[in-house]
Amino acid sequence: MTNYGLVVPTYQPILDAGRTAPELVDVAVSAEELGLDSVWVGDTLARAPLDAFAVLGAFAARTSRVTLGTSALLPALRDPVLSANQLLSLDLLSGGRLTVAVGAGFAGRSEPEFAFVGVPWERRRARLDDIVGLWRAAWSGASSFHGSVLHYDSLPSFPAPSRPGGPPVWLAAYTPGALERVGRLYDGWLPYPPDPADYVSGLARIRELSSRPVTPALFATVLVEDDFSRGRALLEEYCLRNYGMPADFVQGIQMQVTGSAAEVASRLREYEGAEHVLLRIASTDPKVFDEQLPRLAEVADLLRS
């Protein structure tokens, strides 16, 4: 059975448009009430976001059923031992509902974020794998950790997590090297390829290489709009406001779709094998976002039927 979740926007554009932080918590509650299976938040220092851990803590207090997740966390921006403790705390506060999707940053956009916290951009993928390894070591009661980049002769003693080994950690990446690392080191895969064939072939490669169970997920930017011209115009506006780039360019990098609920559902079905689909509404306008949320739930219902 495939699960469907909402990516809740927590970056500066939607705050500048008038959405308040408490209202974003209300959005997560509404998503749960509408029958969605999960709520997710992003992570960046580039656009003055609300802190992902703080927001998920608020979500944990106001929801009872949905999975809570990051899409995707940039672990290099935080102290690894402290983030291990923060994630464990979220895991326990939510009753084991946490899933942590992580990334190593996007070349051409993320270098300033690494510079903000004084972390080298070089070897970022090895650093990411080490941080995840350290988290798992800490959550499993290990007293030390030595990876290829990170070395700790001693680790604090933490409480036991809700699940043995701690919350699942997914890799948000799509490169040949990432496919190998997913199957070897991670619990799930969260890409956003524009071509469904790339998703299918990537998943086949992961399963070929995998030495552990892997949850295949998908990150999709959607706008449910019966008027195709209006949908295209809103997507264009979103890409320019969010990325400073036209939609045609962005859609060559990431999965985006607009159309009626049935058309959006049909497009998502092409990503065969996805077991958890994260849906991001392509708007930073609170009014448009609120109109879209029930339509997103409509798409999820169509996909489940």
PDB file of C-alpha atoms in Angstrom, residues 5-205:
ATOM      1  CA  GLY A   5       2.094  12.902   2.580  1.00  0.00           C
ATOM      2  CA  LEU A   6       2.156  16.695   2.550  1.00  0.00           C
ATOM      3  CA  VAL A   7       5.321  18.796   2.468  1.00  0.00           C
ATOM      4  CA  VAL A   8       4.528  21.780   4.702  1.00  0.00           C
ATOM      5  CA  PRO A   9       6.318  24.943   3.503  1.00  0.00           C
ATOM      6  CA  THR A  10       8.376  26.557   6.261  1.00  0.00           C
ATOM      7  CA  TYR A  11      10.624  28.878   4.224  1.00  0.00           C
ATOM      8  CA  GLN A  12      10.668  32.646   4.063  1.00  0.00           C
ATOM      9  CA  PRO A  13       8.461  33.119   0.929  1.00  0.00           C
ATOM     10  CA  ILE A  14       5.303  31.766   2.575  1.00  0.00           C
ATOM     11  CA  LEU A  15       6.034  33.637   5.805  1.00  0.00           C
ATOM     12  CA  ASP A  16       6.547  36.832   3.815  1.00  0.00           C
ATOM     13  CA  ALA A  17       3.181  36.162   2.136  1.00  0.00           C
ATOM     14  CA  GLY A  18       1.433  36.300   5.504  1.00  0.00           C
ATOM     15  CA  ARG A  19       1.399  32.739   6.807  1.00  0.00           C
ATOM     16  CA  THR A  20       2.287  32.552  10.507  1.00  0.00           C
ATOM     17  CA  ALA A  21       4.256  29.814  12.211  1.00  0.00           C
ATOM     18  CA  PRO A  22       1.278  28.616  14.314  1.00  0.00           C
ATOM     19  CA  GLU A  23      -0.811  28.425  11.140  1.00  0.00           C
ATOM     20  CA  LEU A  24       1.725  25.998   9.670  1.00  0.00           C
ATOM     21  CA  VAL A  25       1.074  23.709  12.623  1.00  0.00           C
ATOM     22  CA  ASP A  26      -2.642  23.997  11.836  1.00  0.00           C
ATOM     23  CA  VAL A  27      -1.820  22.888   8.267  1.00  0.00           C
ATOM     24  CA  ALA A  28      -0.252  19.683   9.610  1.00  0.00           C
ATOM     25  CA  VAL A  29      -3.348  19.039  11.716  1.00  0.00           C
ATOM     26  CA  SER A  30      -5.577  19.610   8.665  1.00  0.00           C
ATOM     27  CA  ALA A  31      -3.494  17.170   6.616  1.00  0.00           C
ATOM     28  CA  GLU A  32      -4.039  14.500   9.249  1.00  0.00           C
ATOM     29  CA  GLU A  33      -7.770  15.235   9.393  1.00  0.00           C
ATOM     30  CA  LEU A  34      -7.990  14.988   5.580  1.00  0.00           C
ATOM     31  CA  GLY A  35      -6.572  11.466   5.724  1.00  0.00           C
ATOM     32  CA  LEU A  36      -3.027  12.066   4.509  1.00  0.00           C
ATOM     33  CA  ASP A  37      -0.435   9.709   5.930  1.00  0.00           C
ATOM     34  CA  SER A  38       2.473  12.023   6.709  1.00  0.00           C
ATOM     35  CA  VAL A  39       3.700  15.615   7.031  1.00  0.00           C
ATOM     36  CA  TRP A  40       7.201  16.761   6.118  1.00  0.00           C
ATOM     37  CA  VAL A  41       9.379  19.858   6.436  1.00  0.00           C
ATOM     38  CA  GLY A  42      12.481  20.957   4.552  1.00  0.00           C
ATOM     39  CA  ASP A  43      15.769  22.261   5.868  1.00  0.00           C
ATOM     40  CA  THR A  44      17.980  25.091   4.650  1.00  0.00           C
ATOM     41  CA  LEU A  45      19.843  28.167   5.833  1.00  0.00           C
ATOM     42  CA  ALA A  46      19.432  29.859   2.452  1.00  0.00           C
ATOM     43  CA  ARG A  47      15.945  31.308   2.882  1.00  0.00           C
ATOM     44  CA  ALA A  48      15.553  31.962   6.623  1.00  0.00           C
ATOM     45  CA  PRO A  49      13.358  28.937   7.363  1.00  0.00           C
ATOM     46  CA  LEU A  50      11.725  27.888  10.569  1.00  0.00           C
ATOM     47  CA  ASP A  51      13.902  25.270  12.235  1.00  0.00           C
ATOM     48  CA  ALA A  52      12.899  21.768  11.115  1.00  0.00           C
ATOM     49  CA  PHE A  53      13.304  20.201  14.550  1.00  0.00           C
ATOM     50  CA  ALA A  54      11.263  22.908  16.286  1.00  0.00           C
ATOM     51  CA  VAL A  55       8.463  22.619  13.720  1.00  0.00           C
ATOM     52  CA  LEU A  56       8.347  18.823  13.936  1.00  0.00           C
ATOM     53  CA  GLY A  57       8.175  19.075  17.711  1.00  0.00           C
ATOM     54  CA  ALA A  58       5.095  21.271  17.357  1.00  0.00           C
ATOM     55  CA  PHE A  59       3.620  18.809  14.841  1.00  0.00           C
ATOM     56  CA  ALA A  60       4.238  15.945  17.271  1.00  0.00           C
ATOM     57  CA  ALA A  61       2.278  17.739  19.978  1.00  0.00           C
ATOM     58  CA  ARG A  62      -0.754  18.453  17.763  1.00  0.00           C
ATOM     59  CA  THR A  63      -1.029  15.246  15.709  1.00  0.00           C
ATOM     60  CA  SER A  64      -1.452  11.620  16.710  1.00  0.00           C
ATOM     61  CA  ARG A  65      -1.330   9.438  13.602  1.00  0.00           C
ATOM     62  CA  VAL A  66       0.716  10.874  10.736  1.00  0.00           C
ATOM     63  CA  THR A  67       4.370  10.114  10.104  1.00  0.00           C
ATOM     64  CA  LEU A  68       6.575  13.157  10.742  1.00  0.00           C
ATOM     65  CA  GLY A  69       9.537  13.643   8.451  1.00  0.00           C
ATOM     66  CA  THR A  70      12.278  15.800   6.997  1.00  0.00           C
ATOM     67  CA  SER A  71      12.451  16.345   3.240  1.00  0.00           C
ATOM     68  CA  ALA A  72      15.312  16.642   3.311  1.00  0.00           C
ATOM     69  CA  LEU A  73      17.479  17.428   6.305  1.00  0.00           C
ATOM     70  CA  LEU A  74      21.013  18.720   5.717  1.00  0.00           C
ATOM     71  CA  PRO A  75      22.797  17.023   8.635  1.00  0.00           C
ATOM     72  CA  ALA A  76      26.121  18.751   7.940  1.00  0.00           C
ATOM     73  CA  LEU A  77      24.613  22.040   9.128  1.00  0.00           C
ATOM     74  CA  ARG A  78      24.342  20.751  12.716  1.00  0.00           C
ATOM     75  CA  ASP A  79      26.618  19.183  15.292  1.00  0.00           C
ATOM     76  CA  PRO A  80      26.242  15.419  14.687  1.00  0.00           C
ATOM     77  CA  VAL A  81      26.020  14.378  18.345  1.00  0.00           C
ATOM     78  CA  LEU A  82      23.536  17.130  19.164  1.00  0.00           C
ATOM     79  CA  SER A  83      21.380  16.265  16.136  1.00  0.00           C
ATOM     80  CA  ALA A  84      21.422  12.598  17.196  1.00  0.00           C
ATOM     81  CA  ASN A  85      19.949  13.713  20.514  1.00  0.00           C
ATOM     82  CA  GLN A  86      17.423  16.064  18.880  1.00  0.00           C
ATOM     83  CA  LEU A  87      16.175  13.407  16.468  1.00  0.00           C
ATOM     84  CA  LEU A  88      15.947  10.825  19.241  1.00  0.00           C
ATOM     85  CA  SER A  89      13.925  13.320  21.295  1.00  0.00           C
ATOM     86  CA  LEU A  90      11.528  13.862  18.358  1.00  0.00           C
ATOM     87  CA  ASP A  91      11.255  10.112  17.903  1.00  0.00           C
ATOM     88  CA  LEU A  92      10.267   9.627  21.548  1.00  0.00           C
ATOM     89  CA  LEU A  93       7.961  12.676  21.692  1.00  0.00           C
ATOM     90  CA  SER A  94       6.072  11.474  18.600  1.00  0.00           C
ATOM     91  CA  GLY A  95       5.745   7.898  19.778  1.00  0.00           C
ATOM     92  CA  GLY A  96       8.022   6.539  17.050  1.00  0.00           C
ATOM     93  CA  ARG A  97       6.442   8.413  14.138  1.00  0.00           C
ATOM     94  CA  LEU A  98       9.649  10.038  12.841  1.00  0.00           C
ATOM     95  CA  THR A  99      11.310   9.378   9.462  1.00  0.00           C
ATOM     96  CA  VAL A 100      14.485  11.268   8.577  1.00  0.00           C
ATOM     97  CA  ALA A 101      15.238  11.893   4.897  1.00  0.00           C
ATOM     98  CA  VAL A 102      18.698  13.415   4.476  1.00  0.00           C
ATOM     99  CA  GLY A 103      20.764  14.994   1.729  1.00  0.00           C
ATOM    100  CA  ALA A 104      24.321  16.161   1.151  1.00  0.00           C
ATOM    101  CA  GLY A 105      23.339  19.469  -0.459  1.00  0.00           C
ATOM    102  CA  PHE A 106      22.766  20.562  -4.048  1.00  0.00           C
ATOM    103  CA  ALA A 107      25.792  21.756  -6.007  1.00  0.00           C
ATOM    104  CA  GLY A 108      25.404  25.364  -7.072  1.00  0.00           C
ATOM    105  CA  ARG A 109      22.961  26.186  -4.262  1.00  0.00           C
ATOM    106  CA  SER A 110      24.130  24.664  -0.981  1.00  0.00           C
ATOM    107  CA  GLU A 111      27.758  25.786  -0.801  1.00  0.00           C
ATOM    108  CA  PRO A 112      26.880  29.029   1.071  1.00  0.00           C
ATOM    109  CA  GLU A 113      24.946  27.045   3.682  1.00  0.00           C
ATOM    110  CA  PHE A 114      27.988  24.919   4.431  1.00  0.00           C
ATOM    111  CA  ALA A 115      30.080  28.087   4.640  1.00  0.00           C
ATOM    112  CA  PHE A 116      27.640  29.607   7.159  1.00  0.00           C
ATOM    113  CA  VAL A 117      28.435  26.828   9.658  1.00  0.00           C
ATOM    114  CA  GLY A 118      32.089  26.378   8.747  1.00  0.00           C
ATOM    115  CA  VAL A 119      31.752  22.871   7.302  1.00  0.00           C
ATOM    116  CA  PRO A 120      33.882  21.924   4.261  1.00  0.00           C
ATOM    117  CA  TRP A 121      31.948  21.317   1.058  1.00  0.00           C
ATOM    118  CA  GLU A 122      34.513  18.716   0.005  1.00  0.00           C
ATOM    119  CA  ARG A 123      33.708  15.097   0.873  1.00  0.00           C
ATOM    120  CA  ARG A 124      30.150  16.108   1.731  1.00  0.00           C
ATOM    121  CA  ARG A 125      28.713  12.722   0.786  1.00  0.00           C
ATOM    122  CA  ALA A 126      31.196  10.821   2.958  1.00  0.00           C
ATOM    123  CA  ARG A 127      30.454  13.262   5.785  1.00  0.00           C
ATOM    124  CA  LEU A 128      26.713  12.619   5.381  1.00  0.00           C
ATOM    125  CA  ASP A 129      27.181   8.844   5.518  1.00  0.00           C
ATOM    126  CA  ASP A 130      29.344   9.235   8.613  1.00  0.00           C
ATOM    127  CA  ILE A 131      26.795  11.426  10.383  1.00  0.00           C
ATOM    128  CA  VAL A 132      24.064   8.858   9.751  1.00  0.00           C
ATOM    129  CA  GLY A 133      26.403   6.122  10.936  1.00  0.00           C
ATOM    130  CA  LEU A 134      27.151   8.103  14.085  1.00  0.00           C
ATOM    131  CA  TRP A 135      23.427   8.611  14.744  1.00  0.00           C
ATOM    132  CA  ARG A 136      22.783   4.907  14.494  1.00  0.00           C
ATOM    133  CA  ALA A 137      25.747   4.132  16.717  1.00  0.00           C
ATOM    134  CA  ALA A 138      24.496   6.588  19.352  1.00  0.00           C
ATOM    135  CA  TRP A 139      20.911   5.292  19.134  1.00  0.00           C
ATOM    136  CA  SER A 140      22.184   1.729  19.543  1.00  0.00           C
ATOM    137  CA  GLY A 141      24.202   2.477  22.666  1.00  0.00           C
ATOM    138  CA  ALA A 142      27.694   2.481  21.129  1.00  0.00           C
ATOM    139  CA  SER A 143      30.404   4.206  23.164  1.00  0.00           C
ATOM    140  CA  SER A 144      32.480   5.433  20.194  1.00  0.00           C
ATOM    141  CA  PHE A 145      32.352   6.005  16.438  1.00  0.00           C
ATOM    142  CA  HIS A 146      35.050   6.116  13.773  1.00  0.00           C
ATOM    143  CA  GLY A 147      34.147   6.752  10.144  1.00  0.00           C
ATOM    144  CA  SER A 148      36.019   8.038   7.131  1.00  0.00           C
ATOM    145  CA  VAL A 149      35.488  11.700   8.099  1.00  0.00           C
ATOM    146  CA  LEU A 150      34.161  11.753  11.664  1.00  0.00           C
ATOM    147  CA  HIS A 151      35.965  10.271  14.660  1.00  0.00           C
ATOM    148  CA  TYR A 152      34.611  10.172  18.215  1.00  0.00           C
ATOM    149  CA  ASP A 153      36.477   8.247  20.905  1.00  0.00           C
ATOM    150  CA  SER A 154      33.450   8.572  23.179  1.00  0.00           C
ATOM    151  CA  LEU A 155      29.722   9.176  22.734  1.00  0.00           C
ATOM    152  CA  PRO A 156      27.080  10.211  25.273  1.00  0.00           C
ATOM    153  CA  SER A 157      24.660   7.658  26.624  1.00  0.00           C
ATOM    154  CA  PHE A 158      21.164   8.186  25.178  1.00  0.00           C
ATOM    155  CA  PRO A 159      17.772   6.670  26.060  1.00  0.00           C
ATOM    156  CA  ALA A 160      16.565   3.767  23.929  1.00  0.00           C
ATOM    157  CA  PRO A 161      14.652   4.924  20.824  1.00  0.00           C
ATOM    158  CA  SER A 162      11.066   3.942  20.072  1.00  0.00           C
ATOM    159  CA  ARG A 163      12.304   1.380  17.545  1.00  0.00           C
ATOM    160  CA  PRO A 164      15.499  -0.681  17.731  1.00  0.00           C
ATOM    161  CA  GLY A 165      18.242   1.279  15.983  1.00  0.00           C
ATOM    162  CA  GLY A 166      16.241   4.504  15.946  1.00  0.00           C
ATOM    163  CA  PRO A 167      14.049   6.174  13.294  1.00  0.00           C
ATOM    164  CA  PRO A 168      14.458   5.126   9.642  1.00  0.00           C
ATOM    165  CA  VAL A 169      16.842   7.285   7.599  1.00  0.00           C
ATOM    166  CA  TRP A 170      16.256   7.790   3.856  1.00  0.00           C
ATOM    167  CA  LEU A 171      18.670   9.210   1.308  1.00  0.00           C
ATOM    168  CA  ALA A 172      17.383  12.034  -0.901  1.00  0.00           C
ATOM    169  CA  ALA A 173      19.635  11.713  -3.953  1.00  0.00           C
ATOM    170  CA  TYR A 174      19.737  10.370  -7.492  1.00  0.00           C
ATOM    171  CA  THR A 175      23.180   9.582  -8.882  1.00  0.00           C
ATOM    172  CA  PRO A 176      24.774   6.209  -9.693  1.00  0.00           C
ATOM    173  CA  GLY A 177      26.793   6.479  -6.495  1.00  0.00           C
ATOM    174  CA  ALA A 178      23.724   7.391  -4.468  1.00  0.00           C
ATOM    175  CA  LEU A 179      21.852   4.303  -5.691  1.00  0.00           C
ATOM    176  CA  GLU A 180      24.676   2.099  -4.407  1.00  0.00           C
ATOM    177  CA  ARG A 181      24.806   3.926  -1.062  1.00  0.00           C
ATOM    178  CA  VAL A 182      21.026   3.689  -0.590  1.00  0.00           C
ATOM    179  CA  GLY A 183      21.100  -0.078  -0.882  1.00  0.00           C
ATOM    180  CA  ARG A 184      24.077  -0.377   1.451  1.00  0.00           C
ATOM    181  CA  LEU A 185      23.519   2.261   4.107  1.00  0.00           C
ATOM    182  CA  TYR A 186      19.975   3.674   4.131  1.00  0.00           C
ATOM    183  CA  ASP A 187      16.425   2.609   4.958  1.00  0.00           C
ATOM    184  CA  GLY A 188      14.709   4.479   2.132  1.00  0.00           C
ATOM    185  CA  TRP A 189      15.149   6.435  -1.090  1.00  0.00           C
ATOM    186  CA  LEU A 190      13.613   9.873  -1.782  1.00  0.00           C
ATOM    187  CA  PRO A 191      14.383  11.232  -5.283  1.00  0.00           C
ATOM    188  CA  TYR A 192      12.402  13.628  -7.507  1.00  0.00           C
ATOM    189  CA  PRO A 193      13.318  12.629 -11.093  1.00  0.00           C
ATOM    190  CA  PRO A 194      11.236  14.293 -13.839  1.00  0.00           C
ATOM    191  CA  ASP A 195      11.213  11.100 -15.930  1.00  0.00           C
ATOM    192  CA  PRO A 196       9.305   8.120 -14.443  1.00  0.00           C
ATOM    193  CA  ALA A 197      11.555   5.745 -16.404  1.00  0.00           C
ATOM    194  CA  ASP A 198      14.550   7.036 -14.438  1.00  0.00           C
ATOM    195  CA  TYR A 199      12.704   6.327 -11.211  1.00  0.00           C
ATOM    196  CA  VAL A 200      11.851   2.788 -12.250  1.00  0.00           C
ATOM    197  CA  SER A 201      15.394   2.009 -13.432  1.00  0.00           C
ATOM    198  CA  GLY A 202      16.897   3.625 -10.331  1.00  0.00           C
ATOM    199  CA  LEU A 203      14.711   1.551  -8.044  1.00  0.00           C
ATOM    200  CA  ALA A 204      15.626  -1.614  -9.951  1.00  0.00           C
ATOM    201  CA  ARG A 205      19.302  -0.764  -9.481  1.00  0.00           C
TER     202      ARG A 205
END
